[in-house]
Amino acid sequence: MPKKVSFDNKKFELFILSEKIEHIVKNLAEKINRDYRNRNPIIYVTLKGAMIFASDLIRELIIDCKIETISAKSYGMGLRSSGNIEIKEDEFDLENKDIILVEDIIDSGATAMRLKNFFMSKNPKSFTIVSLLSKPEARIHQVEVKYLGIEIPNRFVIGYGLDYAEFGRNLPDIYILIQ
Ligand code: IMP
Ligand code: MG
């Protein structure tokens, strides 16, 4: 894999190798398999950022589960969260269901909070969040992430589903913006 990548004058360097990501994902799946044994959760994948993470995570799950997607846009084309979170509604009969929301990264926490409020309003039996990454220093909205992969500094990252202006999602490793 390249040590550095760049997209319109923004330079990023290699930060988390795919081998390490794989290890983190397997650990998270193990916990979910243990906690959800004999339950049939509905797993909501937050598009688009979490799709790569979710596809690896889901294939490690040995519980019987359903997969759904939900769309929540916040960054738009920039490096900062717009704070403007759009939820695309589909079909949501979630009463008495166990919901697991899959996120790529928790930054300010606004998206996760917004989605949590949305799901809680559907009266599920339970609601938990799994996120690959978290930037604790950036947190404004406190939201519990029961299954967290790894904490990272308050810097912009791309790869493994995460984008900068829609680029970089296909990188197998995670890269960090060079300041
Ligand atoms: P929040 O609402 O501020 O927590 O932002 C969460 C969303 O912003 C994530 O689901 C990502 O789509 C995006 N995001 C936050 N930090 C990054 C980053 O470092 N790189 C790419 N996208 C990010
Ligand atoms: Mg994004």
Short mmCIF file of N, CA and C and ligand atoms in Angstrom, two decimals:
data_model
loop_
_atom_site.label_atom_id
_atom_site.label_comp_id
_atom_site.label_asym_id
_atom_site.label_seq_id
_atom_site.Cartn_x
_atom_site.Cartn_y
_atom_site.Cartn_z
N MET A 1 0.86 -1.20 0.00
CA MET A 1 0.00 0.00 0.00
C MET A 1 0.89 1.24 0.00
N PRO A 2 0.42 2.35 -0.66
CA PRO A 2 1.24 3.56 -0.66
C PRO A 2 1.34 4.15 0.76
N LYS A 3 2.49 4.76 1.05
CA LYS A 3 2.70 5.38 2.38
C LYS A 3 1.94 6.70 2.47
N LYS A 4 1.78 7.35 1.29
CA LYS A 4 1.06 8.63 1.26
C LYS A 4 0.07 8.65 0.10
N VAL A 5 -1.04 9.35 0.29
CA VAL A 5 -1.98 9.56 -0.81
C VAL A 5 -2.40 11.03 -0.74
N SER A 6 -2.88 11.57 -1.87
CA SER A 6 -3.40 12.93 -1.81
C SER A 6 -4.60 13.12 -2.73
N PHE A 7 -5.48 13.98 -2.29
CA PHE A 7 -6.68 14.35 -3.05
C PHE A 7 -6.79 15.86 -3.00
N ASP A 8 -6.96 16.46 -4.12
CA ASP A 8 -6.85 17.91 -4.33
C ASP A 8 -6.06 18.67 -3.26
N ASN A 9 -4.74 18.47 -3.31
CA ASN A 9 -3.78 19.18 -2.45
C ASN A 9 -3.82 18.81 -0.98
N LYS A 10 -4.71 17.91 -0.61
CA LYS A 10 -4.71 17.44 0.79
C LYS A 10 -3.88 16.16 0.83
N LYS A 11 -2.88 16.15 1.73
CA LYS A 11 -2.01 14.98 1.82
C LYS A 11 -2.32 14.16 3.05
N PHE A 12 -2.34 12.86 2.84
CA PHE A 12 -2.65 11.93 3.94
C PHE A 12 -1.55 10.89 4.04
N GLU A 13 -1.22 10.49 5.28
CA GLU A 13 -0.23 9.42 5.43
C GLU A 13 -0.84 8.20 6.11
N LEU A 14 -0.22 7.07 5.82
CA LEU A 14 -0.68 5.78 6.34
C LEU A 14 -0.80 5.85 7.86
N PHE A 15 -1.91 5.36 8.39
CA PHE A 15 -2.17 5.52 9.82
C PHE A 15 -2.56 4.19 10.49
N ILE A 16 -3.53 3.48 9.95
CA ILE A 16 -3.91 2.18 10.53
C ILE A 16 -3.91 1.13 9.41
N LEU A 17 -3.06 0.14 9.57
CA LEU A 17 -2.93 -0.91 8.55
C LEU A 17 -4.14 -1.84 8.55
N SER A 18 -4.42 -2.39 7.36
CA SER A 18 -5.59 -3.26 7.22
C SER A 18 -5.53 -4.47 8.16
N GLU A 19 -4.31 -4.95 8.44
CA GLU A 19 -4.17 -6.10 9.36
C GLU A 19 -4.69 -5.74 10.75
N LYS A 20 -4.38 -4.51 11.15
CA LYS A 20 -4.83 -4.06 12.48
C LYS A 20 -6.36 -3.88 12.47
N ILE A 21 -6.87 -3.33 11.38
CA ILE A 21 -8.32 -3.14 11.26
C ILE A 21 -9.03 -4.49 11.37
N GLU A 22 -8.46 -5.48 10.67
CA GLU A 22 -9.05 -6.82 10.67
C GLU A 22 -9.14 -7.38 12.09
N HIS A 23 -8.09 -7.16 12.83
CA HIS A 23 -8.02 -7.63 14.22
C HIS A 23 -9.09 -6.93 15.07
N ILE A 24 -9.22 -5.63 14.89
CA ILE A 24 -10.21 -4.84 15.64
C ILE A 24 -11.63 -5.32 15.30
N VAL A 25 -11.87 -5.54 14.02
CA VAL A 25 -13.20 -5.95 13.57
C VAL A 25 -13.56 -7.32 14.15
N LYS A 26 -12.59 -8.22 14.14
CA LYS A 26 -12.85 -9.57 14.69
C LYS A 26 -13.19 -9.51 16.17
N ASN A 27 -12.47 -8.66 16.91
CA ASN A 27 -12.74 -8.48 18.34
C ASN A 27 -14.14 -7.96 18.61
N LEU A 28 -14.55 -6.97 17.80
CA LEU A 28 -15.89 -6.40 17.96
C LEU A 28 -16.95 -7.46 17.67
N ALA A 29 -16.73 -8.23 16.60
CA ALA A 29 -17.70 -9.27 16.22
C ALA A 29 -17.83 -10.32 17.31
N GLU A 30 -16.71 -10.66 17.93
CA GLU A 30 -16.74 -11.65 19.01
C GLU A 30 -17.64 -11.19 20.15
N LYS A 31 -17.50 -9.91 20.50
CA LYS A 31 -18.32 -9.36 21.59
C LYS A 31 -19.79 -9.37 21.22
N ILE A 32 -20.09 -8.98 19.99
CA ILE A 32 -21.49 -8.94 19.55
C ILE A 32 -22.05 -10.37 19.50
N ASN A 33 -21.27 -11.30 18.99
CA ASN A 33 -21.72 -12.70 18.95
C ASN A 33 -22.05 -13.21 20.35
N ARG A 34 -21.23 -12.81 21.30
CA ARG A 34 -21.44 -13.25 22.68
C ARG A 34 -22.69 -12.59 23.27
N ASP A 35 -22.78 -11.27 23.14
CA ASP A 35 -23.88 -10.53 23.77
C ASP A 35 -25.24 -10.78 23.11
N TYR A 36 -25.24 -11.12 21.83
CA TYR A 36 -26.51 -11.27 21.11
C TYR A 36 -26.85 -12.73 20.80
N ARG A 37 -26.19 -13.64 21.50
CA ARG A 37 -26.49 -15.06 21.32
C ARG A 37 -27.98 -15.27 21.60
N ASN A 38 -28.64 -16.02 20.75
CA ASN A 38 -30.09 -16.29 20.90
C ASN A 38 -30.97 -15.06 20.70
N ARG A 39 -30.42 -14.01 20.11
CA ARG A 39 -31.26 -12.86 19.76
C ARG A 39 -31.12 -12.65 18.25
N ASN A 40 -32.07 -11.91 17.69
CA ASN A 40 -32.04 -11.68 16.25
C ASN A 40 -32.06 -10.19 15.95
N PRO A 41 -30.92 -9.54 16.17
CA PRO A 41 -30.90 -8.09 15.99
C PRO A 41 -31.08 -7.66 14.53
N ILE A 42 -31.52 -6.42 14.38
CA ILE A 42 -31.49 -5.79 13.06
C ILE A 42 -30.28 -4.86 13.06
N ILE A 43 -29.42 -5.10 12.11
CA ILE A 43 -28.18 -4.32 12.04
C ILE A 43 -28.36 -3.21 11.01
N TYR A 44 -28.30 -1.97 11.47
CA TYR A 44 -28.44 -0.82 10.59
C TYR A 44 -27.07 -0.27 10.23
N VAL A 45 -26.74 -0.31 8.95
CA VAL A 45 -25.46 0.19 8.48
C VAL A 45 -25.63 1.64 8.05
N THR A 46 -24.85 2.53 8.63
CA THR A 46 -24.93 3.95 8.25
C THR A 46 -24.13 4.18 6.97
N LEU A 47 -24.87 4.61 5.94
CA LEU A 47 -24.22 4.86 4.65
C LEU A 47 -23.64 6.27 4.62
N LYS A 48 -22.62 6.48 3.81
CA LYS A 48 -21.90 5.44 3.10
C LYS A 48 -20.68 4.98 3.89
N GLY A 49 -20.25 5.82 4.84
CA GLY A 49 -18.97 5.60 5.51
C GLY A 49 -18.78 4.24 6.15
N ALA A 50 -19.87 3.66 6.70
CA ALA A 50 -19.72 2.42 7.47
C ALA A 50 -19.84 1.16 6.62
N MET A 51 -20.02 1.32 5.30
CA MET A 51 -20.36 0.12 4.52
C MET A 51 -19.22 -0.90 4.43
N ILE A 52 -17.99 -0.42 4.36
CA ILE A 52 -16.86 -1.36 4.25
C ILE A 52 -16.66 -2.07 5.59
N PHE A 53 -16.63 -1.27 6.65
CA PHE A 53 -16.51 -1.82 8.00
C PHE A 53 -17.64 -2.82 8.26
N ALA A 54 -18.87 -2.43 7.95
CA ALA A 54 -20.02 -3.29 8.22
C ALA A 54 -19.93 -4.60 7.44
N SER A 55 -19.46 -4.53 6.20
CA SER A 55 -19.42 -5.76 5.40
C SER A 55 -18.42 -6.75 5.98
N ASP A 56 -17.34 -6.26 6.55
CA ASP A 56 -16.39 -7.16 7.21
C ASP A 56 -16.95 -7.66 8.54
N LEU A 57 -17.55 -6.75 9.30
CA LEU A 57 -18.09 -7.09 10.62
C LEU A 57 -19.20 -8.15 10.50
N ILE A 58 -20.11 -7.91 9.59
CA ILE A 58 -21.28 -8.78 9.41
C ILE A 58 -20.87 -10.21 9.08
N ARG A 59 -19.79 -10.32 8.29
CA ARG A 59 -19.36 -11.67 7.89
C ARG A 59 -18.68 -12.44 9.02
N GLU A 60 -18.40 -11.74 10.12
CA GLU A 60 -17.85 -12.42 11.31
C GLU A 60 -18.95 -12.78 12.30
N LEU A 61 -20.18 -12.35 12.00
CA LEU A 61 -21.26 -12.62 12.95
C LEU A 61 -21.86 -14.00 12.70
N ILE A 62 -22.08 -14.73 13.80
CA ILE A 62 -22.67 -16.07 13.66
C ILE A 62 -24.08 -16.12 14.24
N ILE A 63 -24.60 -14.96 14.62
CA ILE A 63 -25.98 -14.87 15.10
C ILE A 63 -26.90 -14.69 13.89
N ASP A 64 -28.18 -15.02 14.06
CA ASP A 64 -29.13 -14.78 12.97
C ASP A 64 -29.57 -13.32 13.05
N CYS A 65 -29.26 -12.56 12.02
CA CYS A 65 -29.56 -11.14 12.07
C CYS A 65 -30.07 -10.66 10.72
N LYS A 66 -30.72 -9.50 10.74
CA LYS A 66 -31.14 -8.86 9.50
C LYS A 66 -30.26 -7.64 9.27
N ILE A 67 -30.08 -7.30 8.03
CA ILE A 67 -29.24 -6.15 7.68
C ILE A 67 -30.10 -5.09 6.98
N GLU A 68 -29.99 -3.87 7.46
CA GLU A 68 -30.67 -2.74 6.81
C GLU A 68 -29.66 -1.61 6.67
N THR A 69 -30.03 -0.62 5.86
CA THR A 69 -29.15 0.54 5.74
C THR A 69 -29.91 1.80 6.12
N ILE A 70 -29.16 2.78 6.57
CA ILE A 70 -29.75 4.09 6.85
C ILE A 70 -28.76 5.14 6.37
N SER A 71 -29.28 6.22 5.84
CA SER A 71 -28.42 7.23 5.27
C SER A 71 -28.40 8.45 6.17
N ALA A 72 -27.21 8.88 6.57
CA ALA A 72 -27.08 10.08 7.40
C ALA A 72 -25.87 10.86 6.93
N LYS A 73 -26.14 11.95 6.27
CA LYS A 73 -25.05 12.76 5.71
C LYS A 73 -24.72 13.90 6.65
N SER A 74 -23.42 14.11 6.94
CA SER A 74 -23.14 15.29 7.75
C SER A 74 -21.96 16.11 7.26
N TYR A 75 -20.94 15.46 6.69
CA TYR A 75 -19.74 16.20 6.32
C TYR A 75 -19.86 16.93 4.99
N GLY A 76 -20.78 16.51 4.16
CA GLY A 76 -20.85 17.10 2.82
C GLY A 76 -19.53 16.90 2.12
N MET A 77 -19.01 17.94 1.51
CA MET A 77 -17.77 17.78 0.74
C MET A 77 -16.55 18.28 1.49
N GLY A 78 -16.64 18.56 2.75
CA GLY A 78 -15.51 19.17 3.44
C GLY A 78 -14.88 18.33 4.52
N LEU A 79 -14.13 19.01 5.36
CA LEU A 79 -13.41 18.36 6.45
C LEU A 79 -14.12 18.54 7.78
N ARG A 80 -15.17 19.31 7.80
CA ARG A 80 -15.90 19.57 9.03
C ARG A 80 -17.34 19.11 8.93
N SER A 81 -17.86 18.65 10.06
CA SER A 81 -19.24 18.21 10.12
C SER A 81 -20.13 19.43 9.88
N SER A 82 -21.12 19.29 8.98
CA SER A 82 -21.98 20.44 8.70
C SER A 82 -23.01 20.65 9.80
N GLY A 83 -23.21 19.60 10.61
CA GLY A 83 -24.21 19.70 11.67
C GLY A 83 -25.61 19.50 11.13
N ASN A 84 -25.68 19.37 9.82
CA ASN A 84 -26.94 19.22 9.13
C ASN A 84 -27.14 17.75 8.81
N ILE A 85 -27.90 17.04 9.62
CA ILE A 85 -27.97 15.60 9.43
C ILE A 85 -29.31 15.19 8.84
N GLU A 86 -29.21 14.56 7.70
CA GLU A 86 -30.39 14.14 6.96
C GLU A 86 -30.60 12.66 7.17
N ILE A 87 -31.76 12.24 7.61
CA ILE A 87 -32.04 10.81 7.71
C ILE A 87 -33.02 10.45 6.60
N LYS A 88 -32.65 9.41 5.86
CA LYS A 88 -33.54 8.95 4.80
C LYS A 88 -34.39 7.83 5.35
N GLU A 89 -35.67 8.06 5.47
CA GLU A 89 -36.54 7.04 6.05
C GLU A 89 -36.87 5.95 5.04
N ASP A 90 -36.88 4.73 5.54
CA ASP A 90 -37.29 3.61 4.72
C ASP A 90 -38.51 3.01 5.38
N GLU A 91 -38.41 1.75 5.66
CA GLU A 91 -39.52 1.10 6.34
C GLU A 91 -39.04 0.83 7.76
N PHE A 92 -39.78 1.29 8.74
CA PHE A 92 -39.26 1.19 10.09
C PHE A 92 -40.28 0.66 11.08
N ASP A 93 -40.49 -0.64 11.08
CA ASP A 93 -41.31 -1.22 12.14
C ASP A 93 -40.35 -1.88 13.13
N LEU A 94 -39.91 -1.10 14.08
CA LEU A 94 -38.82 -1.55 14.95
C LEU A 94 -39.28 -1.83 16.37
N GLU A 95 -40.59 -1.79 16.56
CA GLU A 95 -41.12 -2.01 17.89
C GLU A 95 -40.67 -3.37 18.42
N ASN A 96 -40.08 -3.32 19.62
CA ASN A 96 -39.65 -4.54 20.29
C ASN A 96 -38.50 -5.29 19.58
N LYS A 97 -37.77 -4.59 18.74
CA LYS A 97 -36.63 -5.21 18.05
C LYS A 97 -35.32 -4.78 18.71
N ASP A 98 -34.31 -5.65 18.60
CA ASP A 98 -32.97 -5.28 19.04
C ASP A 98 -32.25 -4.63 17.87
N ILE A 99 -31.87 -3.38 18.06
CA ILE A 99 -31.23 -2.62 16.98
C ILE A 99 -29.74 -2.43 17.29
N ILE A 100 -28.92 -2.70 16.28
CA ILE A 100 -27.49 -2.37 16.39
C ILE A 100 -27.17 -1.42 15.24
N LEU A 101 -26.70 -0.24 15.60
CA LEU A 101 -26.34 0.75 14.57
C LEU A 101 -24.84 0.66 14.31
N VAL A 102 -24.46 0.51 13.05
CA VAL A 102 -23.04 0.44 12.70
C VAL A 102 -22.59 1.78 12.14
N GLU A 103 -21.61 2.38 12.80
CA GLU A 103 -21.06 3.68 12.40
C GLU A 103 -19.59 3.51 12.03
N ASP A 104 -19.11 4.38 11.13
CA ASP A 104 -17.69 4.37 10.80
C ASP A 104 -16.89 5.09 11.89
N ILE A 105 -17.38 6.27 12.28
CA ILE A 105 -16.61 7.10 13.21
C ILE A 105 -17.56 8.01 13.99
N ILE A 106 -17.27 8.19 15.26
CA ILE A 106 -18.02 9.15 16.07
C ILE A 106 -17.10 10.34 16.28
N ASP A 107 -17.53 11.48 15.78
CA ASP A 107 -16.71 12.69 15.80
C ASP A 107 -17.31 13.64 16.84
N SER A 108 -18.15 14.59 16.44
CA SER A 108 -18.82 15.44 17.43
C SER A 108 -19.87 14.65 18.20
N GLY A 109 -20.35 13.58 17.59
CA GLY A 109 -21.42 12.77 18.20
C GLY A 109 -22.80 13.18 17.71
N ALA A 110 -22.86 14.23 16.89
CA ALA A 110 -24.17 14.75 16.45
C ALA A 110 -24.95 13.70 15.63
N THR A 111 -24.26 13.04 14.71
CA THR A 111 -24.94 12.06 13.86
C THR A 111 -25.47 10.90 14.69
N ALA A 112 -24.60 10.37 15.55
CA ALA A 112 -24.99 9.23 16.38
C ALA A 112 -26.15 9.59 17.29
N MET A 113 -26.11 10.80 17.85
CA MET A 113 -27.18 11.27 18.74
C MET A 113 -28.50 11.39 17.99
N ARG A 114 -28.41 11.96 16.81
CA ARG A 114 -29.58 12.16 15.97
C ARG A 114 -30.20 10.80 15.60
N LEU A 115 -29.33 9.87 15.21
CA LEU A 115 -29.82 8.54 14.83
C LEU A 115 -30.37 7.80 16.04
N LYS A 116 -29.72 7.97 17.17
CA LYS A 116 -30.21 7.31 18.39
C LYS A 116 -31.62 7.81 18.72
N ASN A 117 -31.82 9.11 18.70
CA ASN A 117 -33.14 9.68 18.97
C ASN A 117 -34.18 9.16 17.98
N PHE A 118 -33.76 9.07 16.73
CA PHE A 118 -34.64 8.56 15.68
C PHE A 118 -35.07 7.12 15.98
N PHE A 119 -34.09 6.25 16.29
CA PHE A 119 -34.42 4.84 16.56
C PHE A 119 -35.20 4.69 17.85
N MET A 120 -34.85 5.45 18.87
CA MET A 120 -35.54 5.33 20.16
C MET A 120 -37.02 5.70 20.03
N SER A 121 -37.32 6.59 19.09
CA SER A 121 -38.71 7.00 18.90
C SER A 121 -39.55 5.87 18.29
N LYS A 122 -38.91 4.80 17.82
CA LYS A 122 -39.63 3.66 17.22
C LYS A 122 -39.87 2.55 18.24
N ASN A 123 -39.59 2.84 19.51
CA ASN A 123 -39.79 1.87 20.60
C ASN A 123 -39.13 0.50 20.39
N PRO A 124 -37.84 0.47 20.14
CA PRO A 124 -37.17 -0.83 20.00
C PRO A 124 -37.02 -1.48 21.38
N LYS A 125 -36.70 -2.76 21.37
CA LYS A 125 -36.44 -3.45 22.64
C LYS A 125 -35.11 -2.96 23.19
N SER A 126 -34.12 -2.80 22.29
CA SER A 126 -32.81 -2.28 22.71
C SER A 126 -32.17 -1.55 21.54
N PHE A 127 -31.23 -0.69 21.88
CA PHE A 127 -30.50 0.05 20.85
C PHE A 127 -29.04 0.17 21.29
N THR A 128 -28.12 -0.28 20.45
CA THR A 128 -26.70 -0.10 20.77
C THR A 128 -25.96 0.36 19.52
N ILE A 129 -24.81 0.98 19.76
CA ILE A 129 -24.00 1.48 18.66
C ILE A 129 -22.66 0.75 18.62
N VAL A 130 -22.26 0.37 17.41
CA VAL A 130 -20.90 -0.13 17.20
C VAL A 130 -20.22 0.82 16.23
N SER A 131 -19.02 1.29 16.61
CA SER A 131 -18.29 2.20 15.73
C SER A 131 -16.84 1.75 15.63
N LEU A 132 -16.31 1.80 14.43
CA LEU A 132 -14.91 1.41 14.24
C LEU A 132 -13.99 2.42 14.92
N LEU A 133 -14.27 3.72 14.72
CA LEU A 133 -13.37 4.76 15.22
C LEU A 133 -14.14 5.76 16.08
N SER A 134 -13.38 6.45 16.95
CA SER A 134 -13.96 7.55 17.73
C SER A 134 -12.89 8.61 17.95
N LYS A 135 -13.31 9.88 17.87
CA LYS A 135 -12.39 10.99 18.20
C LYS A 135 -12.92 11.61 19.48
N PRO A 136 -12.50 11.12 20.65
CA PRO A 136 -13.07 11.60 21.91
C PRO A 136 -12.87 13.10 22.13
N GLU A 137 -11.76 13.64 21.64
CA GLU A 137 -11.50 15.08 21.85
C GLU A 137 -12.48 15.97 21.08
N ALA A 138 -13.14 15.40 20.09
CA ALA A 138 -14.05 16.21 19.27
C ALA A 138 -15.49 16.16 19.77
N ARG A 139 -15.72 15.37 20.82
CA ARG A 139 -17.09 15.10 21.24
C ARG A 139 -17.80 16.34 21.79
N ILE A 140 -18.98 16.60 21.26
CA ILE A 140 -19.87 17.66 21.76
C ILE A 140 -21.12 17.02 22.35
N HIS A 141 -21.64 16.01 21.64
CA HIS A 141 -22.84 15.30 22.10
C HIS A 141 -22.42 13.96 22.68
N GLN A 142 -22.71 13.78 23.96
CA GLN A 142 -22.32 12.52 24.61
C GLN A 142 -23.29 11.42 24.23
N VAL A 143 -22.77 10.40 23.60
CA VAL A 143 -23.61 9.27 23.23
C VAL A 143 -22.83 7.98 23.49
N GLU A 144 -23.51 7.01 24.10
CA GLU A 144 -22.80 5.78 24.47
C GLU A 144 -22.52 4.91 23.24
N VAL A 145 -21.26 4.50 23.11
CA VAL A 145 -20.88 3.57 22.04
C VAL A 145 -20.45 2.29 22.74
N LYS A 146 -21.33 1.32 22.72
CA LYS A 146 -21.06 0.11 23.49
C LYS A 146 -19.90 -0.68 22.91
N TYR A 147 -19.83 -0.73 21.59
CA TYR A 147 -18.77 -1.49 20.93
C TYR A 147 -17.91 -0.52 20.12
N LEU A 148 -16.73 -0.22 20.66
CA LEU A 148 -15.86 0.74 19.98
C LEU A 148 -14.56 0.07 19.56
N GLY A 149 -14.19 0.29 18.29
CA GLY A 149 -12.95 -0.29 17.78
C GLY A 149 -11.73 0.38 18.38
N ILE A 150 -11.51 1.65 18.02
CA ILE A 150 -10.28 2.33 18.46
C ILE A 150 -10.48 3.85 18.51
N GLU A 151 -9.87 4.46 19.53
CA GLU A 151 -9.91 5.92 19.64
C GLU A 151 -8.74 6.51 18.86
N ILE A 152 -9.00 7.61 18.17
CA ILE A 152 -7.95 8.26 17.39
C ILE A 152 -7.90 9.75 17.77
N PRO A 153 -6.78 10.43 17.45
CA PRO A 153 -6.72 11.86 17.73
C PRO A 153 -7.73 12.64 16.89
N ASN A 154 -7.91 13.91 17.27
CA ASN A 154 -8.88 14.75 16.58
C ASN A 154 -8.34 15.26 15.25
N ARG A 155 -8.14 14.32 14.32
CA ARG A 155 -7.64 14.66 12.99
C ARG A 155 -8.43 13.90 11.95
N PHE A 156 -8.44 14.44 10.74
CA PHE A 156 -9.27 13.88 9.68
C PHE A 156 -8.63 12.62 9.09
N VAL A 157 -9.42 11.57 8.94
CA VAL A 157 -8.92 10.31 8.38
C VAL A 157 -9.76 9.87 7.19
N ILE A 158 -9.13 9.10 6.32
CA ILE A 158 -9.84 8.53 5.17
C ILE A 158 -9.43 7.07 5.00
N GLY A 159 -10.18 6.37 4.17
CA GLY A 159 -9.89 4.97 3.86
C GLY A 159 -10.85 4.03 4.57
N TYR A 160 -10.91 2.82 4.09
CA TYR A 160 -11.77 1.78 4.68
C TYR A 160 -13.20 2.30 4.83
N GLY A 161 -13.67 2.97 3.80
CA GLY A 161 -15.05 3.48 3.79
C GLY A 161 -15.16 4.97 4.06
N LEU A 162 -14.16 5.53 4.76
CA LEU A 162 -14.23 6.96 5.08
C LEU A 162 -13.68 7.79 3.93
N ASP A 163 -14.32 8.94 3.69
CA ASP A 163 -13.97 9.72 2.51
C ASP A 163 -13.51 11.13 2.84
N TYR A 164 -12.80 11.69 1.88
CA TYR A 164 -12.64 13.14 1.81
C TYR A 164 -13.29 13.55 0.49
N ALA A 165 -14.37 14.32 0.54
CA ALA A 165 -15.12 14.72 -0.65
C ALA A 165 -15.39 13.53 -1.56
N GLU A 166 -15.77 12.41 -0.96
CA GLU A 166 -16.13 11.16 -1.64
C GLU A 166 -14.95 10.34 -2.14
N PHE A 167 -13.73 10.84 -1.99
CA PHE A 167 -12.57 10.05 -2.41
C PHE A 167 -11.95 9.33 -1.23
N GLY A 168 -11.32 8.23 -1.52
CA GLY A 168 -10.55 7.51 -0.51
C GLY A 168 -11.28 6.36 0.16
N ARG A 169 -12.55 6.19 -0.15
CA ARG A 169 -13.31 5.12 0.52
C ARG A 169 -12.76 3.74 0.20
N ASN A 170 -12.20 3.59 -0.98
CA ASN A 170 -11.74 2.27 -1.44
C ASN A 170 -10.37 1.87 -0.90
N LEU A 171 -9.69 2.76 -0.19
CA LEU A 171 -8.38 2.39 0.36
C LEU A 171 -8.55 1.33 1.45
N PRO A 172 -7.79 0.23 1.38
CA PRO A 172 -7.95 -0.83 2.39
C PRO A 172 -7.43 -0.44 3.77
N ASP A 173 -6.50 0.53 3.81
CA ASP A 173 -5.94 0.99 5.07
C ASP A 173 -6.51 2.37 5.39
N ILE A 174 -6.27 2.83 6.63
CA ILE A 174 -6.75 4.16 7.01
C ILE A 174 -5.58 5.15 6.99
N TYR A 175 -5.82 6.32 6.41
CA TYR A 175 -4.80 7.38 6.26
C TYR A 175 -5.24 8.60 7.05
N ILE A 176 -4.26 9.37 7.54
CA ILE A 176 -4.57 10.56 8.34
C ILE A 176 -4.03 11.81 7.65
N LEU A 177 -4.80 12.88 7.75
CA LEU A 177 -4.41 14.15 7.12
C LEU A 177 -3.13 14.68 7.75
N ILE A 178 -2.17 15.06 6.92
CA ILE A 178 -0.93 15.63 7.45
C ILE A 178 -1.16 17.11 7.68
N GLN A 179 -0.92 17.55 8.90
CA GLN A 179 -1.22 18.96 9.24
C GLN A 179 -0.13 19.90 8.77
P1 IMP B 1 -20.33 13.62 13.80
O1 IMP B 1 -21.80 13.80 13.55
O2 IMP B 1 -19.62 14.92 14.01
O3 IMP B 1 -20.04 12.64 14.93
O4 IMP B 1 -19.70 13.05 12.48
C1 IMP B 1 -19.90 11.75 12.11
C2 IMP B 1 -19.80 11.54 10.62
O5 IMP B 1 -18.93 12.49 9.99
C3 IMP B 1 -19.20 10.17 10.36
O6 IMP B 1 -20.20 9.19 10.24
C4 IMP B 1 -18.41 10.39 9.09
O7 IMP B 1 -19.22 10.17 7.95
C5 IMP B 1 -18.01 11.83 9.14
N1 IMP B 1 -16.63 11.99 9.68
C6 IMP B 1 -16.26 12.37 10.91
N2 IMP B 1 -14.92 12.40 11.05
C7 IMP B 1 -14.43 12.01 9.86
C8 IMP B 1 -13.10 11.83 9.36
O8 IMP B 1 -12.07 12.02 10.05
N3 IMP B 1 -13.01 11.42 8.07
C9 IMP B 1 -14.09 11.18 7.28
N4 IMP B 1 -15.35 11.34 7.69
C10 IMP B 1 -15.52 11.76 8.99
MG MG B 2 -18.54 11.09 5.10
#
